[in-house]
Amino acid sequence: MEDTVVQIGAQLFTAATSKKKKTVKAKTEIAIELDEKSELSKTKEKSPLPGPSSASEATATKTLEPQLSSEEEDEEDEALSERLGIKRNDIVWVKQGQNVFWPGLVLKILNRGLRGKARTNTIQMRVFLIHNGSKLTVQSTKVESFDSPNRKEFLETGQKQKAALATEHARAAQKADKFLRERVLGVNIDPVRFFCLGETKVIQEHESSSSEDDEPPEEQVGIPQWELPSIEDLSAAEKKSSAARQAWIKNSKDSRRASNQALVEFITGGKVGAHLVGLYRGTVPSRRHDHYTSEDNDLRQKLKRSSWWGPIDDQLQQEAIFEYCHDVIERSKEVGVVKGLDTIKYAFEVFCPEAITKAICKLAMVDMETAAEIFEKGAQIVRACEALEQPEAEAVEPVEEESLEREKAIVETEEEVPGRETPAAEEAVVDEVLEGTVEAEETVKAETEEKMTAEPEPDVVPAEAEEGPSENLDTGEVVREELERLGVDSDLLKEIEQT
């Protein structure tokens, strides 16, 4: 009996305990659910969902995307670039409108796939359109590399657009080509600066191909890294002393060599390459280039007489600059506009002085006009030193000029002798005869007959008269001897003689 009571009590206790546990669990679940609802309501208050009565709020709502670290983004960009064959800062063709592809610059490659799954329809590109400076995001299927096999077709399609659009298309393609050529030449160009800083609308005449435009001196900061070395004047006594003069010349050369080394390193380091290439193509204005390509002989002669080196008179420094400039010409002449170019002559007369002037502009932090003035001033200093180094040459030159003038006067006097045909007249007659004209032949014939008529004919002397004078000749004796030879009777001969 007691055992039965104990069992029933235990069952009741177990049932009560189980019921209590279920109640606690239910309360806990309800509390958790209430907490979740509370958090959800707070989130809604901070970021309200769009409703039918709030269109502006719906527009403002954005889909949250997982944020990646910079390293993860770089890895993803590399993976996408390898897959597409296109990477950031590449020049591409971007499809816009009715099957027209425009030149553009890739700013970024994006993946809109879920959890990093990249598919063709989820890869997008952020591009910069060169012709109008706009930025947009397009599907990767609407982008092709700039060296695409369809390049020619893209250019032809662009030229079929309306006049204004066709012009913009051609100029954008031209500028993209210019950027790629300079990149091939090894010029370090920031593409964003090249295309975005006021150079994306059109390619103006004489536009610089360099990413470093000439800036006024007030916009440049820092300390100038070069200046024209100052030189003390020689006194009259020092000029007369050969030793003092030579010492002054040596110190002057050493000072210029040390100062100009900064210019040489700036040039040979490739920092003026873009300027020279643009100058060669005619996109950078240059008086020297214009004179070299001019048909005016006076301008070409003026260019030859001008200074090529400015303040640089050290031979080794000149050779280093020339080698660099000549190499730039050889690498860029295929895309140049100067036909039949003598690269050595062009390097001496145009590239070398332009490279030095550009280096002065950058290192002295002045504009190009002021740099050109410094270049000429440096050339004057060099000429003054050369005059002091070889004073005898100045005394010899006037003597040579005087002798040339005397020789010229003698030649002119000989040409003016009366009755003497000038070489030009003789050449004219010869040319007429060589041409075989009838008039020339008749002229020569008439002159010959006139000369023959004017000269008296010599007397013709018979052969018999050569033996002696005619008055000493005995004709009767001759006749008699001839008759005897023929066998005539002697008596008959006597009668003949008597008669």
CSV table of C-alpha atoms in Angstrom, one decimal:
chain,number,residue,atom,x,y,z
A,1,MET,CA,0.0,0.0,0.0
A,2,GLU,CA,2.8,2.3,0.9
A,3,ASP,CA,4.6,1.5,-2.2
A,4,THR,CA,1.7,2.4,-4.3
A,5,VAL,CA,1.4,5.8,-2.6
A,6,VAL,CA,5.1,6.5,-3.2
A,7,GLN,CA,4.8,5.7,-6.9
A,8,ILE,CA,1.8,7.9,-7.4
A,9,GLY,CA,3.6,10.7,-5.6
A,10,ALA,CA,6.6,10.4,-7.8
A,11,GLN,CA,4.5,10.4,-10.9
A,12,LEU,CA,2.8,13.6,-9.8
A,13,PHE,CA,6.1,15.3,-8.9
A,14,THR,CA,7.6,14.3,-12.3
A,15,ALA,CA,4.5,15.7,-14.1
A,16,ALA,CA,4.6,18.9,-12.2
A,17,THR,CA,8.3,19.4,-12.9
A,18,SER,CA,7.9,18.7,-16.6
A,19,LYS,CA,5.1,21.1,-16.8
A,20,LYS,CA,7.2,23.7,-15.1
A,21,LYS,CA,10.0,23.2,-17.6
A,22,LYS,CA,7.7,23.6,-20.5
A,23,THR,CA,6.3,26.8,-19.1
A,24,VAL,CA,9.8,28.2,-18.6
A,25,LYS,CA,10.9,27.2,-22.1
A,26,ALA,CA,7.7,28.8,-23.6
A,27,LYS,CA,8.3,32.0,-21.6
A,28,THR,CA,11.9,32.1,-22.8
A,29,GLU,CA,11.0,31.6,-26.5
A,30,ILE,CA,8.4,34.4,-26.1
A,31,ALA,CA,11.0,36.7,-24.6
A,32,ILE,CA,13.4,36.0,-27.4
A,33,GLU,CA,10.7,36.6,-30.0
A,34,LEU,CA,9.8,39.9,-28.3
A,35,ASP,CA,13.4,41.0,-28.3
A,36,GLU,CA,13.8,40.2,-32.0
A,37,LYS,CA,10.6,42.2,-32.8
A,38,SER,CA,11.9,45.1,-30.7
A,39,GLU,CA,15.3,45.1,-32.6
A,40,LEU,CA,13.5,44.9,-35.9
A,41,SER,CA,11.3,47.8,-35.0
A,42,LYS,CA,14.3,49.9,-34.1
A,43,THR,CA,16.0,49.0,-37.4
A,44,LYS,CA,12.8,50.1,-39.3
A,45,GLU,CA,12.8,53.4,-37.4
A,46,LYS,CA,16.4,54.1,-38.5
A,47,SER,CA,16.0,52.8,-42.1
A,48,PRO,CA,12.3,52.9,-43.0
A,49,LEU,CA,11.3,50.6,-45.8
A,50,PRO,CA,9.6,52.2,-48.8
A,51,GLY,CA,5.9,52.2,-48.8
A,52,PRO,CA,3.3,53.0,-51.4
A,53,SER,CA,3.0,56.5,-50.0
A,54,SER,CA,6.7,57.3,-49.9
A,55,ALA,CA,8.4,57.1,-53.3
A,56,SER,CA,11.3,59.4,-52.3
A,57,GLU,CA,12.1,57.1,-49.3
A,58,ALA,CA,12.0,54.1,-51.7
A,59,THR,CA,14.5,55.8,-54.0
A,60,ALA,CA,16.8,56.6,-51.0
A,61,THR,CA,16.9,52.9,-49.9
A,62,LYS,CA,20.0,51.1,-51.0
A,63,THR,CA,20.9,47.4,-51.0
A,64,LEU,CA,23.6,46.6,-48.5
A,65,GLU,CA,26.6,44.9,-50.1
A,66,PRO,CA,29.4,43.0,-48.3
A,67,GLN,CA,32.4,45.2,-47.8
A,68,LEU,CA,35.8,43.9,-48.9
A,69,SER,CA,39.2,44.9,-47.7
A,70,SER,CA,41.6,46.7,-50.0
A,71,GLU,CA,43.7,43.6,-50.4
A,72,GLU,CA,40.6,41.5,-51.3
A,73,GLU,CA,39.5,44.1,-53.8
A,74,ASP,CA,42.9,44.1,-55.5
A,75,GLU,CA,42.9,40.3,-55.7
A,76,GLU,CA,39.3,40.4,-57.1
A,77,ASP,CA,40.4,43.0,-59.7
A,78,GLU,CA,43.3,40.9,-60.8
A,79,ALA,CA,41.2,37.8,-61.1
A,80,LEU,CA,38.6,39.7,-63.2
A,81,SER,CA,41.3,41.4,-65.3
A,82,GLU,CA,42.8,38.0,-66.2
A,83,ARG,CA,39.4,36.7,-67.1
A,84,LEU,CA,38.4,39.7,-69.3
A,85,GLY,CA,41.9,40.6,-70.7
A,86,ILE,CA,41.2,44.2,-69.6
A,87,LYS,CA,42.6,45.9,-66.5
A,88,ARG,CA,42.2,49.3,-64.8
A,89,ASN,CA,43.6,52.3,-66.7
A,90,ASP,CA,43.3,50.5,-70.1
A,91,ILE,CA,42.0,52.3,-73.2
A,92,VAL,CA,39.0,50.5,-74.5
A,93,TRP,CA,36.0,50.8,-76.9
A,94,VAL,CA,32.7,51.4,-75.1
A,95,LYS,CA,29.4,50.7,-76.8
A,96,GLN,CA,27.0,53.6,-76.6
A,97,GLY,CA,23.7,54.2,-78.5
A,98,GLN,CA,23.0,52.5,-81.8
A,99,ASN,CA,26.0,50.2,-82.1
A,100,VAL,CA,28.6,53.0,-81.8
A,101,PHE,CA,31.8,52.3,-79.9
A,102,TRP,CA,33.5,55.3,-78.3
A,103,PRO,CA,37.1,55.4,-76.8
A,104,GLY,CA,37.1,55.2,-73.1
A,105,LEU,CA,39.4,54.7,-70.0
A,106,VAL,CA,38.7,51.9,-67.5
A,107,LEU,CA,38.5,53.3,-64.0
A,108,LYS,CA,37.4,50.2,-62.1
A,109,ILE,CA,36.1,46.6,-62.7
A,110,LEU,CA,33.1,45.6,-60.6
A,111,ASN,CA,31.5,42.2,-59.8
A,112,ARG,CA,27.8,42.3,-59.0
A,113,GLY,CA,27.6,38.5,-58.5
A,114,LEU,CA,26.4,36.9,-55.3
A,115,ARG,CA,29.0,35.9,-52.8
A,116,GLY,CA,31.8,36.6,-55.3
A,117,LYS,CA,30.5,34.4,-58.1
A,118,ALA,CA,31.5,36.3,-61.2
A,119,ARG,CA,29.5,35.6,-64.4
A,120,THR,CA,29.6,37.5,-67.7
A,121,ASN,CA,26.3,39.2,-66.9
A,122,THR,CA,27.4,40.3,-63.4
A,123,ILE,CA,30.8,41.8,-64.3
A,124,GLN,CA,30.6,45.6,-64.9
A,125,MET,CA,33.1,48.3,-65.6
A,126,ARG,CA,33.3,51.9,-64.5
A,127,VAL,CA,34.6,53.8,-67.5
A,128,PHE,CA,35.5,57.4,-68.5
A,129,LEU,CA,34.4,58.5,-72.0
A,130,ILE,CA,37.1,60.5,-73.6
A,131,HIS,CA,35.0,62.6,-76.0
A,132,ASN,CA,32.7,64.2,-73.4
A,133,GLY,CA,34.3,63.5,-70.0
A,134,SER,CA,31.4,61.5,-68.6
A,135,LYS,CA,31.6,58.5,-66.3
A,136,LEU,CA,29.3,55.5,-66.4
A,137,THR,CA,29.0,51.9,-65.4
A,138,VAL,CA,28.4,49.4,-68.3
A,139,GLN,CA,28.3,45.6,-68.7
A,140,SER,CA,31.6,44.0,-69.6
A,141,THR,CA,29.9,42.7,-72.8
A,142,LYS,CA,29.7,46.3,-74.1
A,143,VAL,CA,33.5,46.8,-73.7
A,144,GLU,CA,36.2,45.8,-76.1
A,145,SER,CA,40.0,46.3,-76.0
A,146,PHE,CA,41.3,49.3,-78.0
A,147,ASP,CA,43.4,46.9,-80.3
A,148,SER,CA,40.3,44.9,-81.0
A,149,PRO,CA,40.1,43.3,-84.5
A,150,ASN,CA,36.9,45.4,-85.0
A,151,ARG,CA,38.9,48.7,-84.5
A,152,LYS,CA,38.6,49.7,-88.2
A,153,GLU,CA,34.9,49.0,-88.1
A,154,PHE,CA,34.4,51.2,-85.0
A,155,LEU,CA,36.3,54.1,-86.6
A,156,GLU,CA,34.2,53.8,-89.8
A,157,THR,CA,31.0,53.7,-87.9
A,158,GLY,CA,32.0,56.8,-85.9
A,159,GLN,CA,32.7,58.7,-89.1
A,160,LYS,CA,29.2,57.9,-90.4
A,161,GLN,CA,27.7,59.9,-87.5
A,162,LYS,CA,26.5,63.5,-87.8
A,163,ALA,CA,29.2,66.1,-88.4
A,164,ALA,CA,29.7,67.1,-84.8
A,165,LEU,CA,29.6,63.6,-83.5
A,166,ALA,CA,32.0,62.3,-86.2
A,167,THR,CA,34.4,65.1,-85.3
A,168,GLU,CA,34.3,64.2,-81.6
A,169,HIS,CA,34.7,60.5,-82.3
A,170,ALA,CA,37.8,61.1,-84.5
A,171,ARG,CA,39.4,63.5,-81.9
A,172,ALA,CA,38.7,61.0,-79.1
A,173,ALA,CA,40.4,58.2,-81.0
A,174,GLN,CA,43.3,60.5,-81.9
A,175,LYS,CA,43.8,61.4,-78.2
A,176,ALA,CA,43.6,57.8,-77.2
A,177,ASP,CA,46.3,56.9,-79.8
A,178,LYS,CA,48.5,59.7,-78.5
A,179,PHE,CA,48.2,58.4,-74.9
A,180,LEU,CA,49.1,54.9,-76.0
A,181,ARG,CA,52.1,56.0,-78.1
A,182,GLU,CA,53.6,57.9,-75.2
A,183,ARG,CA,53.1,55.0,-73.0
A,184,VAL,CA,54.9,52.8,-75.5
A,185,LEU,CA,57.8,55.3,-75.5
A,186,GLY,CA,58.2,54.7,-71.8
A,187,VAL,CA,56.8,58.1,-70.7
A,188,ASN,CA,55.2,57.8,-67.2
A,189,ILE,CA,51.8,59.4,-67.7
A,190,ASP,CA,49.0,59.6,-65.2
A,191,PRO,CA,46.0,58.7,-67.4
A,192,VAL,CA,43.5,60.4,-65.1
A,193,ARG,CA,45.5,63.7,-65.3
A,194,PHE,CA,46.0,63.2,-69.0
A,195,PHE,CA,42.4,62.8,-69.9
A,196,CYS,CA,40.5,64.5,-67.1
A,197,LEU,CA,42.3,67.8,-66.4
A,198,GLY,CA,40.6,70.0,-69.0
A,199,GLU,CA,41.9,68.0,-72.0
A,200,THR,CA,38.9,65.7,-72.8
A,201,LYS,CA,36.6,67.9,-74.8
A,202,VAL,CA,38.6,68.3,-78.0
A,203,ILE,CA,42.2,68.2,-79.1
A,204,GLN,CA,43.1,71.8,-79.8
A,205,GLU,CA,45.7,72.8,-82.3
A,206,HIS,CA,49.2,72.9,-80.8
A,207,GLU,CA,47.9,71.0,-77.7
A,208,SER,CA,50.7,69.6,-75.6
A,209,SER,CA,51.0,65.8,-75.4
A,210,SER,CA,52.8,66.1,-72.1
A,211,SER,CA,51.0,65.4,-68.9
A,212,GLU,CA,53.0,68.2,-67.3
A,213,ASP,CA,51.7,71.4,-68.8
A,214,ASP,CA,53.8,74.5,-68.6
A,215,GLU,CA,52.6,76.3,-65.5
A,216,PRO,CA,53.3,79.9,-64.6
A,217,PRO,CA,56.0,80.3,-62.0
A,218,GLU,CA,53.6,81.4,-59.2
A,219,GLU,CA,51.8,78.1,-59.4
A,220,GLN,CA,55.0,76.1,-58.9
A,221,VAL,CA,56.2,75.3,-55.4
A,222,GLY,CA,59.5,74.4,-53.9
A,223,ILE,CA,63.1,75.6,-54.3
A,224,PRO,CA,64.5,76.0,-57.9
A,225,GLN,CA,67.0,73.2,-58.6
A,226,TRP,CA,69.0,75.1,-61.2
A,227,GLU,CA,70.1,78.6,-62.0
A,228,LEU,CA,72.5,80.2,-64.5
A,229,PRO,CA,75.9,80.5,-62.8
A,230,SER,CA,77.1,84.1,-62.3
A,231,ILE,CA,80.5,85.0,-63.7
A,232,GLU,CA,82.7,87.8,-62.5
A,233,ASP,CA,84.1,90.2,-65.2
A,234,LEU,CA,87.8,90.3,-66.0
A,235,SER,CA,89.7,93.4,-65.4
A,236,ALA,CA,91.7,95.1,-68.1
A,237,ALA,CA,94.9,93.9,-66.5
A,238,GLU,CA,93.7,90.3,-66.3
A,239,LYS,CA,92.6,90.4,-69.9
A,240,LYS,CA,96.2,91.3,-70.9
A,241,SER,CA,97.6,88.5,-68.8
A,242,SER,CA,97.5,85.2,-70.5
A,243,ALA,CA,97.8,83.2,-67.3
A,244,ALA,CA,95.0,85.2,-65.6
A,245,ARG,CA,92.8,84.9,-68.6
A,246,GLN,CA,93.2,81.1,-68.8
A,247,ALA,CA,92.5,80.7,-65.1
A,248,TRP,CA,89.3,82.7,-65.4
A,249,ILE,CA,88.2,80.6,-68.4
A,250,LYS,CA,88.9,77.3,-66.6
A,251,ASN,CA,87.0,78.4,-63.5
A,252,SER,CA,84.1,79.6,-65.6
A,253,LYS,CA,83.9,76.2,-67.5
A,254,ASP,CA,84.1,74.2,-64.3
A,255,SER,CA,81.3,76.3,-62.7
A,256,ARG,CA,79.0,75.8,-65.8
A,257,ARG,CA,79.8,72.1,-66.0
A,258,ALA,CA,78.8,71.5,-62.4
A,259,SER,CA,75.7,73.6,-62.6
A,260,ASN,CA,74.6,72.1,-66.0
A,261,GLN,CA,74.9,68.5,-64.8
A,262,ALA,CA,71.4,68.9,-63.3
A,263,LEU,CA,70.0,69.8,-66.7
A,264,VAL,CA,71.7,66.9,-68.4
A,265,GLU,CA,70.4,64.4,-65.8
A,266,PHE,CA,66.9,65.8,-66.1
A,267,ILE,CA,67.0,65.4,-69.9
A,268,THR,CA,68.6,62.0,-70.1
A,269,GLY,CA,66.3,60.8,-67.4
A,270,GLY,CA,63.4,61.0,-69.8
A,271,LYS,CA,61.6,63.9,-68.2
A,272,VAL,CA,61.4,65.9,-71.4
A,273,GLY,CA,60.5,63.0,-73.7
A,274,ALA,CA,56.8,63.7,-73.9
A,275,HIS,CA,57.5,67.4,-74.7
A,276,LEU,CA,59.9,66.4,-77.6
A,277,VAL,CA,57.5,63.9,-79.0
A,278,GLY,CA,54.7,66.4,-79.1
A,279,LEU,CA,56.9,69.0,-80.6
A,280,TYR,CA,58.0,66.5,-83.4
A,281,ARG,CA,54.3,65.7,-84.2
A,282,GLY,CA,53.4,69.4,-84.3
A,283,THR,CA,51.1,69.2,-81.2
A,284,VAL,CA,53.5,71.4,-79.2
A,285,PRO,CA,54.2,74.9,-80.6
A,286,SER,CA,57.9,75.4,-81.5
A,287,ARG,CA,59.5,78.2,-83.5
A,288,ARG,CA,62.6,76.0,-84.2
A,289,HIS,CA,60.4,73.1,-85.6
A,290,ASP,CA,58.5,75.6,-87.7
A,291,HIS,CA,61.8,77.1,-89.1
A,292,TYR,CA,63.2,73.6,-89.8
A,293,THR,CA,60.2,72.5,-91.8
A,294,SER,CA,59.7,75.9,-93.5
A,295,GLU,CA,60.3,76.3,-97.3
A,296,ASP,CA,61.8,79.8,-96.6
A,297,ASN,CA,65.6,79.4,-96.9
A,298,ASP,CA,66.2,82.5,-94.8
A,299,LEU,CA,64.4,81.0,-91.8
A,300,ARG,CA,66.4,77.7,-92.2
A,301,GLN,CA,69.7,79.6,-92.4
A,302,LYS,CA,68.7,81.6,-89.3
A,303,LEU,CA,68.1,78.4,-87.4
A,304,LYS,CA,71.5,77.1,-88.4
A,305,ARG,CA,73.2,80.2,-87.1
A,306,SER,CA,71.3,80.1,-83.7
A,307,SER,CA,72.8,78.5,-80.6
A,308,TRP,CA,72.1,74.7,-80.2
A,309,TRP,CA,73.5,74.3,-76.7
A,310,GLY,CA,72.8,77.6,-74.7
A,311,PRO,CA,74.7,77.5,-71.4
A,312,ILE,CA,76.1,74.0,-72.0
A,313,ASP,CA,79.6,74.0,-73.6
A,314,ASP,CA,81.1,70.8,-72.1
A,315,GLN,CA,81.6,68.3,-74.9
A,316,LEU,CA,80.7,65.2,-72.9
A,317,GLN,CA,77.4,66.8,-71.7
A,318,GLN,CA,76.5,67.8,-75.2
A,319,GLU,CA,77.1,64.3,-76.5
A,320,ALA,CA,74.9,62.8,-73.7
A,321,ILE,CA,72.0,65.2,-74.7
A,322,PHE,CA,72.4,64.5,-78.4
A,323,GLU,CA,72.4,60.8,-77.9
A,324,TYR,CA,69.1,61.0,-75.9
A,325,CYS,CA,67.5,63.4,-78.4
A,326,HIS,CA,68.5,61.3,-81.4
A,327,ASP,CA,67.1,58.2,-79.7
A,328,VAL,CA,63.8,59.9,-79.1
A,329,ILE,CA,63.6,60.8,-82.8
A,330,GLU,CA,64.4,57.2,-83.9
A,331,ARG,CA,61.7,55.8,-81.6
A,332,SER,CA,59.0,58.3,-82.6
A,333,LYS,CA,59.7,59.1,-86.3
A,334,GLU,CA,57.3,56.4,-87.5
A,335,VAL,CA,54.4,58.4,-86.3
A,336,GLY,CA,55.8,61.8,-87.3
A,337,VAL,CA,54.8,64.1,-90.0
A,338,VAL,CA,58.2,65.2,-91.2
A,339,LYS,CA,59.0,63.3,-94.4
A,340,GLY,CA,62.6,62.6,-95.5
A,341,LEU,CA,63.9,63.7,-92.1
A,342,ASP,CA,67.6,64.0,-91.5
A,343,THR,CA,67.5,62.8,-87.9
A,344,ILE,CA,71.0,63.9,-87.0
A,345,LYS,CA,70.5,67.4,-88.3
A,346,TYR,CA,67.0,67.7,-86.7
A,347,ALA,CA,68.4,66.5,-83.3
A,348,PHE,CA,71.1,69.2,-83.4
A,349,GLU,CA,69.0,72.1,-84.6
A,350,VAL,CA,65.7,71.4,-82.9
A,351,PHE,CA,65.6,68.7,-80.3
A,352,CYS,CA,68.8,69.6,-78.3
A,353,PRO,CA,68.0,73.3,-77.8
A,354,GLU,CA,64.3,72.5,-77.1
A,355,ALA,CA,65.2,69.8,-74.5
A,356,ILE,CA,67.6,72.2,-72.7
A,357,THR,CA,65.0,74.9,-72.7
A,358,LYS,CA,62.4,72.6,-71.3
A,359,ALA,CA,64.8,71.4,-68.6
A,360,ILE,CA,65.5,75.0,-67.6
A,361,CYS,CA,61.7,75.7,-67.5
A,362,LYS,CA,61.2,72.8,-65.0
A,363,LEU,CA,64.3,73.0,-62.8
A,364,ALA,CA,64.4,76.8,-62.6
A,365,MET,CA,60.6,76.9,-62.2
A,366,VAL,CA,59.9,79.5,-64.9
A,367,ASP,CA,57.7,79.6,-67.9
A,368,MET,CA,59.0,78.6,-71.3
A,369,GLU,CA,59.4,82.1,-72.5
A,370,THR,CA,61.7,83.0,-69.6
A,371,ALA,CA,63.5,79.7,-70.0
A,372,ALA,CA,64.2,80.6,-73.7
A,373,GLU,CA,65.7,84.0,-72.5
A,374,ILE,CA,67.9,82.2,-70.0
A,375,PHE,CA,69.0,79.8,-72.8
A,376,GLU,CA,70.1,82.7,-75.0
A,377,LYS,CA,71.8,84.5,-72.1
A,378,GLY,CA,73.8,81.3,-71.4
A,379,ALA,CA,74.8,81.1,-75.0
A,380,GLN,CA,76.1,84.7,-74.9
A,381,ILE,CA,78.2,83.8,-71.8
A,382,VAL,CA,79.7,80.8,-73.6
A,383,ARG,CA,80.5,82.9,-76.7
A,384,ALA,CA,82.2,85.6,-74.5
A,385,CYS,CA,84.4,82.9,-72.9
A,386,GLU,CA,85.3,81.5,-76.3
A,387,ALA,CA,86.3,84.9,-77.5
A,388,LEU,CA,88.7,85.3,-74.6
A,389,GLU,CA,90.0,81.9,-75.1
A,390,GLN,CA,91.0,82.5,-78.7
A,391,PRO,CA,91.6,86.3,-79.1
A,392,GLU,CA,93.8,85.7,-82.2
A,393,ALA,CA,90.8,84.4,-84.2
A,394,GLU,CA,89.1,87.7,-84.0
A,395,ALA,CA,92.1,89.5,-85.5
A,396,VAL,CA,92.4,87.0,-88.4
A,397,GLU,CA,88.7,87.1,-89.4
A,398,PRO,CA,88.7,90.7,-90.8
A,399,VAL,CA,91.8,90.0,-92.9
A,400,GLU,CA,90.2,87.0,-94.4
A,401,GLU,CA,87.1,89.0,-95.2
A,402,GLU,CA,89.1,91.8,-96.8
A,403,SER,CA,91.0,89.3,-99.0
A,404,LEU,CA,87.7,87.8,-100.1
A,405,GLU,CA,86.4,91.2,-101.0
A,406,ARG,CA,89.5,92.0,-103.1
A,407,GLU,CA,89.2,88.7,-105.0
A,408,LYS,CA,85.5,89.4,-105.6
A,409,ALA,CA,86.4,92.9,-107.0
A,410,ILE,CA,89.1,91.4,-109.3
A,411,VAL,CA,86.6,88.9,-110.7
A,412,GLU,CA,84.0,91.5,-111.3
A,413,THR,CA,86.6,93.8,-113.1
A,414,GLU,CA,87.6,90.9,-115.4
A,415,GLU,CA,84.1,90.2,-116.3
A,416,GLU,CA,83.5,93.8,-117.3
A,417,VAL,CA,86.4,94.0,-119.9
A,418,PRO,CA,85.0,95.4,-123.2
A,419,GLY,CA,84.7,93.0,-126.1
A,420,ARG,CA,84.9,90.0,-123.9
A,421,GLU,CA,82.0,87.6,-123.6
A,422,THR,CA,80.9,86.8,-120.1
A,423,PRO,CA,80.8,83.1,-119.1
A,424,ALA,CA,77.0,83.4,-118.9
A,425,ALA,CA,76.8,84.5,-122.6
A,426,GLU,CA,79.1,81.7,-123.7
A,427,GLU,CA,77.0,79.2,-121.8
A,428,ALA,CA,73.9,80.5,-123.4
A,429,VAL,CA,75.3,80.0,-126.9
A,430,VAL,CA,76.5,76.5,-126.1
A,431,ASP,CA,73.0,75.7,-124.7
A,432,GLU,CA,71.4,76.8,-127.9
A,433,VAL,CA,73.7,74.7,-130.1
A,434,LEU,CA,73.2,71.7,-127.9
A,435,GLU,CA,69.5,72.0,-128.2
A,436,GLY,CA,69.8,71.7,-131.9
A,437,THR,CA,67.6,74.6,-132.8
A,438,VAL,CA,67.6,75.8,-136.4
A,439,GLU,CA,68.2,79.4,-135.3
A,440,ALA,CA,71.4,78.5,-133.4
A,441,GLU,CA,72.7,76.6,-136.4
A,442,GLU,CA,72.0,79.5,-138.8
A,443,THR,CA,73.6,81.9,-136.4
A,444,VAL,CA,76.8,79.9,-136.2
A,445,LYS,CA,76.8,79.5,-140.0
A,446,ALA,CA,76.4,83.2,-140.6
A,447,GLU,CA,79.2,84.1,-138.2
A,448,THR,CA,81.5,81.6,-140.0
A,449,GLU,CA,80.7,83.0,-143.4
A,450,GLU,CA,81.2,86.5,-142.2
A,451,LYS,CA,84.7,85.7,-140.8
A,452,MET,CA,85.7,84.0,-144.1
A,453,THR,CA,84.6,87.0,-146.1
A,454,ALA,CA,86.5,89.5,-143.9
A,455,GLU,CA,89.8,87.6,-144.2
A,456,PRO,CA,91.9,88.0,-147.5
A,457,GLU,CA,92.5,84.8,-149.5
A,458,PRO,CA,96.2,83.9,-149.9
A,459,ASP,CA,97.8,84.0,-153.4
A,460,VAL,CA,98.2,80.6,-155.1
A,461,VAL,CA,101.7,80.1,-156.4
A,462,PRO,CA,102.2,77.5,-159.2
A,463,ALA,CA,104.5,74.6,-158.5
A,464,GLU,CA,106.9,75.7,-161.3
A,465,ALA,CA,107.3,79.2,-159.7
A,466,GLU,CA,108.7,77.7,-156.6
A,467,GLU,CA,112.1,77.2,-158.3
A,468,GLY,CA,112.7,80.9,-158.8
A,469,PRO,CA,111.4,84.2,-159.9
A,470,SER,CA,109.3,84.3,-163.1
A,471,GLU,CA,111.3,87.0,-164.9
A,472,ASN,CA,114.5,84.8,-165.0
A,473,LEU,CA,112.7,81.9,-166.8
A,474,ASP,CA,113.9,81.3,-170.6
A,475,THR,CA,110.9,79.9,-172.3
A,476,GLY,CA,112.6,79.6,-175.7
A,477,GLU,CA,115.3,77.3,-174.3
A,478,VAL,CA,112.7,75.1,-172.7
A,479,VAL,CA,110.8,74.8,-176.0
A,480,ARG,CA,113.9,73.9,-178.0
A,481,GLU,CA,114.9,71.2,-175.5
A,482,GLU,CA,111.5,69.7,-175.7
A,483,LEU,CA,111.6,69.6,-179.5
A,484,GLU,CA,115.0,68.0,-179.5
A,485,ARG,CA,113.7,65.3,-177.2
A,486,LEU,CA,110.8,64.7,-179.7
A,487,GLY,CA,113.4,64.2,-182.6
A,488,VAL,CA,112.8,67.4,-184.6
A,489,ASP,CA,115.5,68.2,-187.2
A,490,SER,CA,118.1,70.6,-186.0
A,491,ASP,CA,118.0,72.8,-189.2
A,492,LEU,CA,114.3,73.3,-188.6
A,493,LEU,CA,115.0,74.2,-185.0
A,494,LYS,CA,117.4,77.0,-186.1
A,495,GLU,CA,114.8,78.5,-188.5
A,496,ILE,CA,112.3,78.5,-185.7
A,497,GLU,CA,114.7,80.3,-183.4
A,498,GLN,CA,115.4,82.9,-186.1
A,499,THR,CA,111.8,83.6,-186.5
